[in-house]
Coordinates of C-alpha atoms in Angstrom, one line a residue:
M1 CA 16.3 24.1 -5.2
L2 CA 18.6 23.4 -2.4
H3 CA 17.0 21.9 0.7
I4 CA 18.6 21.1 4.0
T5 CA 17.1 18.0 5.5
L6 CA 17.8 17.3 9.2
F7 CA 17.8 13.8 10.3
V8 CA 17.2 13.6 14.0
S9 CA 19.5 10.7 14.6
L10 CA 22.7 11.6 12.8
F11 CA 23.7 14.1 10.2
V12 CA 22.7 17.1 8.1
I13 CA 22.5 16.0 4.5
E14 CA 22.2 18.4 1.6
T15 CA 20.1 17.2 -1.2
F16 CA 19.2 18.7 -4.5
S17 CA 15.5 18.8 -5.3
P18 CA 14.5 20.0 -8.7
P19 CA 11.5 22.4 -9.0
S20 CA 8.1 20.8 -8.9
Y21 CA 7.2 21.8 -12.5
I22 CA 10.2 19.8 -13.8
L23 CA 9.2 16.8 -11.8
N24 CA 5.6 17.1 -13.0
S25 CA 6.5 17.4 -16.6
A26 CA 9.0 14.5 -16.4
M27 CA 6.5 12.3 -14.6
A28 CA 3.8 13.2 -17.1
S29 CA 6.0 12.3 -20.1
H30 CA 7.0 9.1 -18.3
D31 CA 3.3 8.3 -17.7
K32 CA 2.4 8.9 -21.3
A33 CA 5.2 6.7 -22.4
Q34 CA 3.9 3.8 -20.4
G35 CA 0.3 4.4 -21.5
S36 CA -1.0 5.4 -18.1
S37 CA -4.4 7.2 -18.2
T38 CA -3.9 8.9 -14.8
T39 CA -2.7 12.2 -16.3
K40 CA -4.3 15.3 -14.9
K41 CA -6.5 17.1 -17.3
G42 CA -6.3 20.9 -17.5
I43 CA -9.2 23.0 -16.3
S44 CA -10.0 26.1 -18.4
R45 CA -10.3 29.5 -16.9
S46 CA -13.9 29.6 -18.1
N47 CA -14.6 26.5 -16.0
K48 CA -12.8 27.9 -13.0
A49 CA -14.8 31.1 -13.2
G50 CA -18.1 29.2 -14.0
L51 CA -18.6 31.0 -17.3
Q52 CA -19.8 29.9 -20.7
F53 CA -17.9 32.7 -22.5
P54 CA -14.2 31.8 -23.4
V55 CA -11.9 33.6 -21.0
G56 CA -8.8 32.6 -23.0
R57 CA -10.1 34.0 -26.2
V58 CA -11.1 37.3 -24.5
A59 CA -7.5 37.4 -23.1
R60 CA -6.0 36.9 -26.5
Y61 CA -8.2 39.6 -28.0
L62 CA -7.2 42.0 -25.2
K63 CA -3.5 41.3 -25.8
T64 CA -3.5 41.5 -29.6
G65 CA -5.8 44.5 -29.6
K66 CA -3.1 46.6 -27.9
Y67 CA -5.6 48.2 -25.5
A68 CA -2.8 48.4 -22.9
E69 CA 0.8 47.3 -22.6
R70 CA -0.1 44.9 -19.8
I71 CA -3.3 43.0 -19.1
S72 CA -4.0 41.5 -15.7
S73 CA -5.1 38.0 -15.3
A74 CA -8.4 39.1 -13.8
A75 CA -9.3 41.4 -16.7
P76 CA -10.4 38.8 -19.3
V77 CA -12.4 37.0 -16.6
Y78 CA -14.3 40.1 -15.6
L79 CA -14.9 41.1 -19.2
A80 CA -16.1 37.7 -20.2
S81 CA -18.5 37.6 -17.3
V82 CA -19.9 41.1 -18.2
L83 CA -20.3 40.0 -21.9
E84 CA -22.0 36.8 -20.8
Y85 CA -24.4 38.7 -18.5
L86 CA -25.4 41.1 -21.3
A87 CA -25.9 38.3 -23.8
A88 CA -28.1 36.4 -21.3
E89 CA -30.1 39.5 -20.6
V90 CA -30.8 40.2 -24.3
L91 CA -31.6 36.6 -25.0
E92 CA -34.0 36.4 -22.0
L93 CA -35.9 39.6 -23.1
A94 CA -35.9 38.4 -26.8
G95 CA -37.3 35.1 -25.7
N96 CA -40.1 36.9 -23.9
A97 CA -40.8 38.8 -27.1
V98 CA -40.9 35.6 -29.1
M99 CA -43.5 34.1 -26.7
D100 CA -45.5 37.3 -26.9
N101 CA -45.6 37.0 -30.7
K102 CA -46.4 33.3 -30.5
K103 CA -43.3 32.2 -32.4
T104 CA -40.6 29.6 -31.7
R105 CA -37.4 31.3 -33.0
I106 CA -35.6 34.4 -32.0
M107 CA -35.4 36.7 -35.0
P108 CA -33.7 40.2 -35.3
R109 CA -37.1 41.8 -34.9
H110 CA -37.5 40.2 -31.4
I111 CA -34.0 41.4 -30.4
Q112 CA -35.0 44.9 -31.5
L113 CA -38.2 44.8 -29.5
A114 CA -36.4 43.5 -26.5
V115 CA -33.6 46.1 -26.6
R116 CA -35.9 49.1 -27.3
N117 CA -38.5 48.2 -24.6
D118 CA -35.8 47.9 -21.9
E119 CA -34.7 51.2 -20.5
E120 CA -31.1 50.3 -19.7
L121 CA -30.4 48.3 -22.8
N122 CA -31.9 51.0 -24.9
K123 CA -29.5 53.5 -23.3
L124 CA -26.6 51.2 -23.9
L125 CA -27.5 50.3 -27.5
G126 CA -29.1 53.7 -28.3
D127 CA -26.9 54.4 -31.4
V128 CA -26.9 50.8 -32.6
T129 CA -28.8 49.7 -35.7
I130 CA -30.0 46.1 -35.6
A131 CA -30.2 44.7 -39.1
N132 CA -33.7 43.5 -40.1
G133 CA -34.9 44.7 -36.7
G134 CA -37.6 47.1 -38.0
V135 CA -39.0 50.0 -36.0
M136 CA -40.8 50.3 -32.8
P137 CA -44.6 50.4 -33.3
N138 CA -45.7 54.0 -32.5
I139 CA -48.7 56.0 -33.6
H140 CA -48.8 59.6 -32.6
S141 CA -51.8 60.5 -30.5
M142 CA -52.8 63.3 -32.9
L143 CA -53.3 60.7 -35.6
L144 CA -55.7 58.5 -33.6
P145 CA -59.4 59.0 -34.2
K146 CA -61.3 61.1 -31.7
K147 CA -63.7 59.3 -29.4
V148 CA -67.4 60.4 -30.0
G149 CA -69.4 61.6 -27.0
T150 CA -66.6 62.6 -24.7
S151 CA -65.5 66.1 -24.0
T152 CA -62.5 67.1 -26.0
S153 CA -61.6 70.4 -24.3
T154 CA -62.8 72.5 -21.4
F155 CA -63.1 76.3 -21.3
M156 CA -63.7 78.0 -18.0
G157 CA -65.2 74.8 -16.5
A158 CA -67.8 74.3 -19.3
S159 CA -67.2 71.3 -21.6
V160 CA -67.4 71.8 -25.3
N161 CA -68.7 68.7 -27.2
D162 CA -68.5 68.0 -30.9
N163 CA -72.3 67.7 -31.2
D164 CA -73.0 71.1 -29.6
A165 CA -72.5 73.1 -32.8

């Protein structure tokens, strides 16, 4: 890069200043050679975004998956945050199911109960089969025993009981 530096007192001097990335890499290799421990450590994109899910890995999968010719730098961050939110939501509901069943570990059955009892997750994962998840407990009302002493049906305002016959 060519910079023109003005000295107030005398002359205009042209100096060559290499780009900052060349300076930084040369200084970093010089520092490593002398054993200095003041090298700057890289910060991952997951840390920058405040996520637990790996943004770099999601970016790599997006690129190698050929979903599009070009992938923006914000796309893997957004996708990783959505995936992290969904995982946290499922784990929270499954943890609640574990406590309801007085257990200490999350099993596939608890994930199944959590997903199927939540309206939005059930809609999202409606066609998904969870291995070893079992089925939702459901007994049809026709199969339940009838209660004795209560009216079962009404005809023209008069109640018909089972013990009237």
